[in-house]
């Protein structure tokens, strides 16, 4: 079969790389892609916001399946338009995609189906924020309600900070319309984990657990990013806890969506905080995580294309996934300044030397310029490696990282520290 992957991140490179291993797959196209997907697939220039152009491309290239990587096209209803054109798509339709594109919709679903999450209030009028903060408990969390590339969340330790962030969102419109409403929510203490499942709308297949590192600096300091590194599995999620997460979070969410009449075929990703009261939802994503995918797919022994097409066709009941027991760790190499402003177009060296160390280099913000790979985004690449345990996996990944260089390169040196600490304990 022929597959079109939409997106340009490390996640999409990992998806293309994994699809390439499938006997079922002939041609893979990626739009817009990056310098890495250009090797694993054929990059196509396409305005993916123009759904008719995507449909034309699918027809011209006899595409059997479209896998949508990022949330933005799903939030714009690409799955609806493709399905209407008779093209199979892995990714939920518009209404279900609101689980990610509207944090208010997500909270309503959680409220309606008794799914544990942080207590919250919604604000649209900045004048009402200050009186509320006067009697609020700190720290608390201020969130833009719409899509903000993982950056619309601030943990505030006092009223001045919370007020400043609320003003940026509601008045200064730092995140545009995504911040025309905000959620102020209770701070949840605990350890985070990402649980991703594949669903056809009824059946659910969990993927292996993983853990992201959201903050830009070592020791979980600095602003939130899209994710600076990840590892899988997340030891905090043992079998018992996974059972609780499936029973109290994942299943009620999928059943709830189905009961509301929202078709969901794709990946559902629950960002979980494991609190002393049990697991609670921090956020939903309606797609594969980035960088989680770059540490999950290297562990998948089964055929991703077979899984994705079955989900898109609405029946995954016949699928069983096999996993490599070895943990996988991945380190994001970012442009200096990310998640703030950064430069592009810096030459990247040492990728092949890194690959000789046995690591997987997944490109994210990269492009080809005069035959050379250059930086083209905030998160530039992810270096992933397997190991007999998480400590070895991380050491392997960092050996690869050491070979790669570009001006201003920044990466965290402590990815996996929680899991490694746990091994020592
Ligand atoms: P979100 O995009 O909602 O997942 O938020 C991004 C990150 O902010 C999460 O991965 C957490 O690290 C942190 N976060 C979000 N909500 C909360 C909360 N209620 N309590 C503590 N940390 C949070
Ligand atoms: N790594 C977090 C996300 O994909 O949203």
Coordinates of C-alpha atoms and ligand atoms in Angstrom, one line a residue:
X1 CA 0.0 0.0 0.0
X2 CA 0.9 3.7 -0.4
X3 CA 0.9 5.9 2.7
X4 CA 1.0 9.7 3.1
X5 CA 2.3 11.0 6.4
X6 CA 1.5 14.5 7.3
X7 CA 3.9 16.5 9.4
X8 CA 7.6 17.6 9.6
X9 CA 8.8 16.6 13.1
X10 CA 10.9 13.8 14.6
X11 CA 7.6 12.0 15.2
X12 CA 6.9 11.9 11.5
X13 CA 10.5 10.8 10.7
X14 CA 10.1 7.9 13.2
X15 CA 6.7 7.0 11.7
X16 CA 8.2 7.0 8.1
X17 CA 11.2 5.0 9.3
X18 CA 9.0 2.4 11.0
X19 CA 6.6 2.2 8.0
X20 CA 9.6 1.6 5.7
X21 CA 10.1 -1.8 7.5
X22 CA 6.7 -3.0 6.6
X23 CA 6.2 -5.6 3.9
X24 CA 2.8 -4.2 3.2
X25 CA 4.1 -0.7 2.2
X26 CA 5.2 0.3 -1.2
X27 CA 5.5 4.1 -1.4
X28 CA 5.6 6.5 1.5
X29 CA 5.1 10.2 1.0
X30 CA 5.6 12.8 3.7
X31 CA 4.4 16.4 3.6
X32 CA 6.1 18.7 4.2
X33 CA 8.7 16.4 5.9
X34 CA 12.3 17.3 6.7
X35 CA 15.8 16.2 5.7
X36 CA 15.3 12.9 7.4
X37 CA 11.9 12.0 6.0
X38 CA 13.4 12.8 2.6
X39 CA 15.5 9.6 3.0
X40 CA 12.8 7.3 4.5
X41 CA 10.0 8.7 2.2
X42 CA 9.4 11.1 -0.7
X43 CA 8.8 14.6 0.6
X44 CA 6.0 16.4 -1.1
X45 CA 5.4 20.2 -1.0
X46 CA 1.7 20.7 -0.2
X47 CA -0.4 23.1 1.7
X48 CA -2.0 20.6 4.1
X49 CA -4.4 23.2 5.2
X50 CA -5.9 23.0 1.7
X51 CA -7.7 19.7 2.1
X52 CA -8.7 19.5 -1.6
X53 CA -5.0 19.6 -2.5
X54 CA -4.3 16.7 0.0
X55 CA -7.2 14.7 -1.6
X56 CA -5.8 15.4 -5.1
X57 CA -2.4 14.2 -4.1
X58 CA -3.9 11.1 -2.5
X59 CA -5.8 10.3 -5.7
X60 CA -2.8 10.9 -8.0
X61 CA -0.5 8.7 -5.9
X62 CA -3.1 6.0 -5.1
X63 CA -2.7 6.6 -1.4
X64 CA -4.3 3.9 0.7
X65 CA -3.8 5.5 4.1
X66 CA -3.1 9.0 5.5
X67 CA -1.4 9.2 8.9
X68 CA -1.8 12.6 10.4
X69 CA 1.2 13.4 12.7
X70 CA 0.4 16.8 14.3
X71 CA -2.7 18.1 16.0
X72 CA -3.2 21.2 13.9
X73 CA -4.5 19.5 10.7
X74 CA -6.8 17.3 12.9
X75 CA -8.1 20.4 14.6
X76 CA -9.0 21.7 11.2
X77 CA -11.0 18.7 10.3
X78 CA -8.6 17.0 7.8
X79 CA -9.8 13.6 8.9
X80 CA -13.5 14.5 8.1
X81 CA -12.6 15.7 4.6
X82 CA -10.4 12.8 3.7
X83 CA -13.0 10.3 5.0
X84 CA -15.7 12.1 2.9
X85 CA -13.5 11.7 -0.1
X86 CA -13.2 7.9 0.6
X87 CA -9.6 8.0 1.8
X88 CA -8.7 6.1 4.9
X89 CA -7.2 8.2 7.6
X90 CA -5.4 7.5 10.9
X91 CA -6.4 10.3 13.2
X92 CA -9.7 11.5 14.7
X93 CA -12.3 13.7 13.2
X94 CA -12.8 17.3 14.1
X95 CA -15.2 16.9 16.9
X96 CA -13.1 14.3 18.7
X97 CA -9.9 16.2 18.0
X98 CA -11.3 18.9 20.3
X99 CA -10.0 16.8 23.2
X100 CA -6.7 18.5 22.4
X101 CA -7.7 21.6 20.5
X102 CA -10.0 22.8 23.3
X103 CA -8.9 22.2 26.9
X104 CA -12.4 23.3 27.9
X105 CA -14.0 20.5 25.8
X106 CA -11.5 18.1 27.3
X107 CA -12.5 19.2 30.8
X108 CA -16.2 18.9 30.0
X109 CA -15.7 15.3 28.7
X110 CA -13.7 14.5 31.9
X111 CA -16.4 16.0 34.0
X112 CA -19.2 14.2 32.1
X113 CA -17.5 10.8 32.4
X114 CA -16.0 11.1 35.9
X115 CA -12.4 11.0 34.6
X116 CA -10.0 12.2 37.3
X117 CA -8.3 15.6 36.5
X118 CA -7.2 18.8 38.2
X119 CA -9.9 21.1 39.5
X120 CA -10.3 24.2 37.4
X121 CA -12.0 27.5 36.4
X122 CA -12.4 29.0 33.0
X123 CA -11.9 32.8 32.5
X124 CA -12.6 34.9 29.5
X125 CA -12.6 38.3 31.2
X126 CA -9.3 39.4 32.6
X127 CA -11.0 41.6 35.2
X128 CA -12.3 38.5 36.9
X129 CA -8.9 36.9 37.2
X130 CA -7.4 39.1 39.9
X131 CA -10.2 38.7 42.5
X132 CA -10.1 34.9 41.9
X133 CA -6.3 34.8 42.5
X134 CA -6.7 36.7 45.8
X135 CA -8.1 33.6 47.4
X136 CA -6.4 30.9 45.3
X137 CA -3.9 28.4 46.5
X138 CA -0.4 28.4 44.9
X139 CA 1.3 27.1 42.9
X140 CA -1.4 26.9 40.3
X141 CA -1.4 26.4 36.5
X142 CA -2.6 28.9 33.9
X143 CA -3.4 27.4 30.5
X144 CA -4.4 28.9 27.1
X145 CA -7.5 26.8 26.2
X146 CA -6.5 26.3 22.5
X147 CA -3.5 25.0 20.6
X148 CA -0.2 26.6 21.6
X149 CA 2.4 24.0 20.5
X150 CA 2.9 22.8 24.1
X151 CA 3.9 26.3 25.2
X152 CA 0.6 27.7 26.5
X153 CA 1.0 26.4 30.0
X154 CA 2.5 28.2 32.9
X155 CA 3.1 27.0 36.4
X156 CA 2.8 30.0 38.7
X157 CA 4.1 30.2 42.2
X158 CA 2.4 33.5 43.2
X159 CA -0.4 35.8 42.3
X160 CA 1.8 38.4 40.4
X161 CA 3.1 35.7 38.1
X162 CA -0.3 34.2 37.5
X163 CA -1.7 37.7 36.8
X164 CA 1.1 38.5 34.3
X165 CA 0.6 35.2 32.4
X166 CA -3.2 35.7 32.3
X167 CA -2.7 39.2 31.0
X168 CA -0.3 37.9 28.3
X169 CA -2.9 35.4 27.2
X170 CA -6.2 37.2 27.6
X171 CA -5.2 40.8 26.9
X172 CA -2.0 40.8 24.9
X173 CA -3.1 37.7 23.0
X174 CA 0.3 36.1 23.1
X175 CA -1.2 32.9 21.7
X176 CA -3.8 34.6 19.5
X177 CA -7.3 33.1 19.7
X178 CA -5.9 30.0 21.5
X179 CA -5.7 32.3 24.5
X180 CA -9.0 34.1 24.3
X181 CA -10.1 31.8 27.1
X182 CA -7.9 30.5 29.8
X183 CA -8.1 27.7 32.4
X184 CA -6.7 28.2 35.8
X185 CA -6.2 24.9 37.4
X186 CA -5.1 23.2 40.5
X187 CA -1.4 22.2 40.5
X188 CA -0.9 18.5 40.6
X189 CA 2.2 17.1 42.3
X190 CA 3.6 13.8 41.3
X191 CA 5.5 12.0 38.5
X192 CA 4.3 12.4 34.9
X193 CA 3.9 9.6 32.3
X194 CA 2.5 9.4 28.8
X195 CA 0.0 6.7 28.0
X196 CA -0.7 6.3 24.3
X197 CA -3.2 3.9 22.9
X198 CA -4.4 3.0 19.5
X199 CA -8.2 2.8 19.1
X200 CA -10.7 2.1 16.3
X201 CA -13.4 3.8 18.4
X202 CA -14.3 0.6 20.3
X203 CA -11.2 -1.6 20.8
X204 CA -8.2 -0.2 22.5
X205 CA -4.5 -1.4 22.2
X206 CA -2.1 0.3 24.6
X207 CA 1.3 1.1 23.4
X208 CA 4.3 0.9 25.8
X209 CA 4.4 3.7 28.4
X210 CA 6.9 6.6 28.1
X211 CA 7.9 9.7 29.9
X212 CA 8.7 13.1 28.4
X213 CA 10.8 15.9 29.8
X214 CA 8.9 19.1 29.2
X215 CA 11.2 21.8 30.7
X216 CA 14.1 23.1 28.6
X217 CA 16.9 22.8 31.2
X218 CA 18.3 20.0 33.4
X219 CA 16.6 19.3 36.6
X220 CA 13.2 20.2 35.1
X221 CA 14.0 24.0 35.2
X222 CA 13.1 26.7 32.8
X223 CA 10.1 27.1 30.5
X224 CA 8.0 24.3 29.1
X225 CA 8.8 23.1 25.6
X226 CA 7.2 20.6 23.2
X227 CA 9.5 18.0 25.0
X228 CA 13.3 17.7 25.4
X229 CA 13.7 14.0 25.6
X230 CA 11.9 10.8 26.5
X231 CA 12.3 7.2 27.5
X232 CA 10.2 4.1 27.4
X233 CA 9.0 2.4 29.5
X234 CA 8.1 4.8 32.3
X235 CA 8.8 2.7 35.4
X236 CA 6.3 4.7 37.4
X237 CA 3.6 2.9 35.4
X238 CA 3.7 -0.6 36.6
X239 CA 1.0 -3.2 35.5
X240 CA -1.3 -2.3 38.4
X241 CA -1.2 1.4 37.7
X242 CA -1.6 0.8 33.9
X243 CA -4.8 -1.2 34.8
X244 CA -6.1 1.8 36.8
X245 CA -5.3 4.2 34.0
X246 CA -7.0 2.0 31.5
X247 CA -10.1 1.6 33.7
X248 CA -10.5 5.1 35.0
X249 CA -9.1 7.2 32.2
X250 CA -8.6 5.6 28.8
X251 CA -11.7 3.4 28.6
X252 CA -14.2 6.0 29.9
X253 CA -12.7 8.5 27.4
X254 CA -13.1 6.2 24.4
X255 CA -16.6 5.1 25.5
X256 CA -17.6 8.7 26.2
X257 CA -16.5 9.8 22.7
X258 CA -18.4 7.0 21.2
X259 CA -21.5 7.7 23.2
X260 CA -21.3 11.4 22.1
X261 CA -21.2 10.2 18.5
X262 CA -17.6 11.3 17.9
X263 CA -15.6 8.9 15.6
X264 CA -12.1 8.2 16.9
X265 CA -9.7 6.2 14.9
X266 CA -6.1 6.8 15.7
X267 CA -3.9 7.4 18.7
X268 CA -5.2 8.8 21.9
X269 CA -2.5 10.1 24.2
X270 CA -3.2 10.9 27.8
X271 CA -0.7 13.0 29.7
X272 CA -1.0 11.6 33.2
X273 CA 0.2 12.9 36.6
X274 CA 0.6 10.1 39.1
X275 CA -0.5 11.8 42.3
X276 CA -0.9 10.5 45.8
X277 CA -4.6 10.2 45.0
X278 CA -4.0 8.2 41.9
X279 CA -3.5 9.0 38.2
X280 CA -5.1 12.2 36.9
X281 CA -5.2 13.6 33.4
X282 CA -3.1 16.6 32.7
X283 CA -4.0 16.8 29.0
X284 CA -5.1 14.8 26.1
X285 CA -3.4 14.7 22.7
X286 CA -5.1 13.2 19.8
X287 CA -2.0 12.0 18.0
X288 CA 1.4 10.4 18.6
X289 CA 3.6 12.3 21.1
X290 CA 6.8 14.0 20.1
X291 CA 9.4 12.9 21.3
X292 CA 7.6 9.9 22.8
X293 CA 7.1 8.3 19.4
X294 CA 10.9 8.4 18.8
X295 CA 11.3 6.1 21.9
X296 CA 8.2 4.0 21.5
X297 CA 8.5 2.9 17.8
X298 CA 12.1 1.7 18.1
X299 CA 10.6 -0.9 20.6
X300 CA 7.7 -2.0 18.4
X301 CA 8.4 -5.3 16.7
X302 CA 5.0 -5.5 14.9
X303 CA 4.0 -3.8 11.7
X304 CA 2.9 -0.2 12.2
X305 CA 1.2 -0.1 8.8
X306 CA -0.9 -3.1 9.6
X307 CA -2.0 -1.5 12.9
X308 CA -2.7 1.9 11.4
X309 CA -4.7 0.6 8.4
X310 CA -6.8 -1.6 10.7
X311 CA -7.5 1.4 13.0
X312 CA -8.4 3.5 10.0
X313 CA -10.7 0.8 8.7
X314 CA -12.4 0.5 12.1
X315 CA -11.3 -2.9 13.4
X316 CA -8.1 -3.5 15.4
X317 CA -9.6 -6.5 17.2
X318 CA -7.4 -8.9 15.3
X319 CA -4.1 -7.1 16.1
X320 CA -1.6 -8.0 18.8
X321 CA 1.5 -6.0 19.3
X322 CA 4.9 -7.4 20.1
X323 CA 7.5 -5.2 21.8
X324 CA 11.2 -5.3 22.4
X325 CA 11.8 -5.6 26.2
X326 CA 14.8 -3.3 26.0
X327 CA 14.1 0.2 27.1
X328 CA 14.7 3.1 24.7
X329 CA 15.9 6.7 25.5
X330 CA 15.9 9.7 23.3
X331 CA 17.5 13.1 23.6
X332 CA 16.3 16.2 21.8
X333 CA 18.9 18.5 20.2
X334 CA 17.4 21.9 20.1
X335 CA 18.4 25.3 18.6
X336 CA 19.9 27.7 21.2
X337 CA 17.1 30.0 22.4
X338 CA 14.3 27.4 22.0
X339 CA 11.5 27.6 23.1
X340 CA 12.0 31.3 22.6
X341 CA 13.6 32.8 19.5
X342 CA 16.3 30.9 17.7
X343 CA 18.3 31.0 14.5
X344 CA 17.9 28.7 11.6
X345 CA 20.2 27.5 8.8
X346 CA 23.1 26.3 10.9
X347 CA 25.1 23.5 9.3
X348 CA 24.7 20.1 11.2
X349 CA 27.7 17.8 11.3
X350 CA 28.4 14.3 12.6
X351 CA 25.0 12.6 11.9
X352 CA 26.7 9.6 10.1
X353 CA 29.3 9.3 12.9
X354 CA 26.4 9.2 15.4
X355 CA 24.7 6.5 13.4
X356 CA 27.9 4.5 13.4
X357 CA 27.5 4.4 17.2
X358 CA 24.3 2.4 16.6
X359 CA 21.8 5.2 17.6
X360 CA 18.8 6.2 15.6
X361 CA 18.8 9.9 14.5
X362 CA 15.3 11.2 13.9
X363 CA 15.3 14.5 12.2
X364 CA 12.8 17.2 13.3
X365 CA 13.6 20.8 12.3
X366 CA 16.1 20.1 9.6
X367 CA 16.3 21.0 5.9
X368 CA 18.7 20.5 3.0
X369 CA 20.6 23.6 1.8
X370 CA 23.1 23.2 -1.0
X371 CA 23.4 19.5 -0.4
X372 CA 24.0 20.0 3.4
X373 CA 21.7 19.3 6.3
X374 CA 20.9 22.5 8.2
X375 CA 18.8 23.4 11.2
X376 CA 15.3 24.6 10.4
X377 CA 13.4 24.6 13.6
X378 CA 13.5 24.7 17.4
X379 CA 13.7 21.0 18.0
X380 CA 16.3 19.9 15.5
X381 CA 16.6 16.2 16.0
X382 CA 16.2 13.3 18.4
X383 CA 18.9 10.8 19.1
X384 CA 17.4 7.5 20.3
X385 CA 19.0 4.3 21.5
X386 CA 18.0 1.0 23.0
X387 CA 19.9 -0.6 25.9
X388 CA 19.6 -3.5 28.3
X389 CA 18.3 -1.1 30.9
X390 CA 17.4 2.6 30.9
X391 CA 20.9 3.6 32.1
X392 CA 22.6 1.8 29.2
X393 CA 20.0 3.1 26.7
X394 CA 20.7 6.7 27.8
X395 CA 24.5 6.2 27.8
X396 CA 24.1 4.9 24.2
X397 CA 22.0 7.8 23.1
X398 CA 24.4 10.3 24.6
X399 CA 27.3 8.7 22.9
X400 CA 25.5 9.5 19.6
X401 CA 24.7 13.0 20.7
X402 CA 28.4 13.7 21.3
X403 CA 29.1 13.2 17.6
X404 CA 26.6 15.7 16.4
X405 CA 27.2 19.4 16.3
X406 CA 25.7 22.6 15.2
X407 CA 26.2 26.2 16.4
X408 CA 24.1 27.0 19.4
X409 CA 23.1 23.3 20.0
X410 CA 21.3 22.8 23.3
X411 CA 20.3 19.5 24.9
X412 CA 19.4 18.3 28.3
X413 CA 22.1 16.1 29.9
X414 CA 19.8 14.4 32.4
X415 CA 17.2 12.7 30.2
X416 CA 16.0 9.6 32.1
X417 CA 17.3 10.7 35.5
X418 CA 14.1 9.7 37.3
X419 CA 14.2 6.2 35.9
X420 CA 17.9 5.9 36.6
X421 CA 17.3 7.1 40.2
X422 CA 14.6 4.5 40.6
X423 CA 17.1 1.7 39.5
X424 CA 19.4 2.8 42.3
X425 CA 16.7 2.9 44.9
Ligands
LIG1 P1 -0.3 20.3 29.2 O1 0.0 20.9 27.8 O2 -1.6 20.7 29.7 O3 0.0 18.9 29.4 O4 0.8 21.0 30.2 C1 2.2 20.9 29.9 C2 2.9 20.5 31.1 O5 2.7 21.4 32.1 C3 2.6 19.1 31.6 O6 3.2 18.1 31.0 C4 3.0 19.2 33.1 O7 4.4 19.1 33.2 C5 2.6 20.7 33.4 N1 1.3 20.7 33.9 C6 0.1 20.9 33.2 N2 -0.9 21.0 34.1 C7 -0.4 20.8 35.3 C8 -1.1 20.7 36.6 N3 -2.4 20.8 36.8 N4 -0.2 20.4 37.6 C9 1.1 20.3 37.5 N5 1.7 20.4 36.3 C10 1.0 20.6 35.2
LIG2 N1 5.6 15.4 24.1 C1 4.4 16.0 24.3 C2 3.5 16.1 23.1 O1 3.7 15.4 22.1 O2 2.6 16.8 23.1

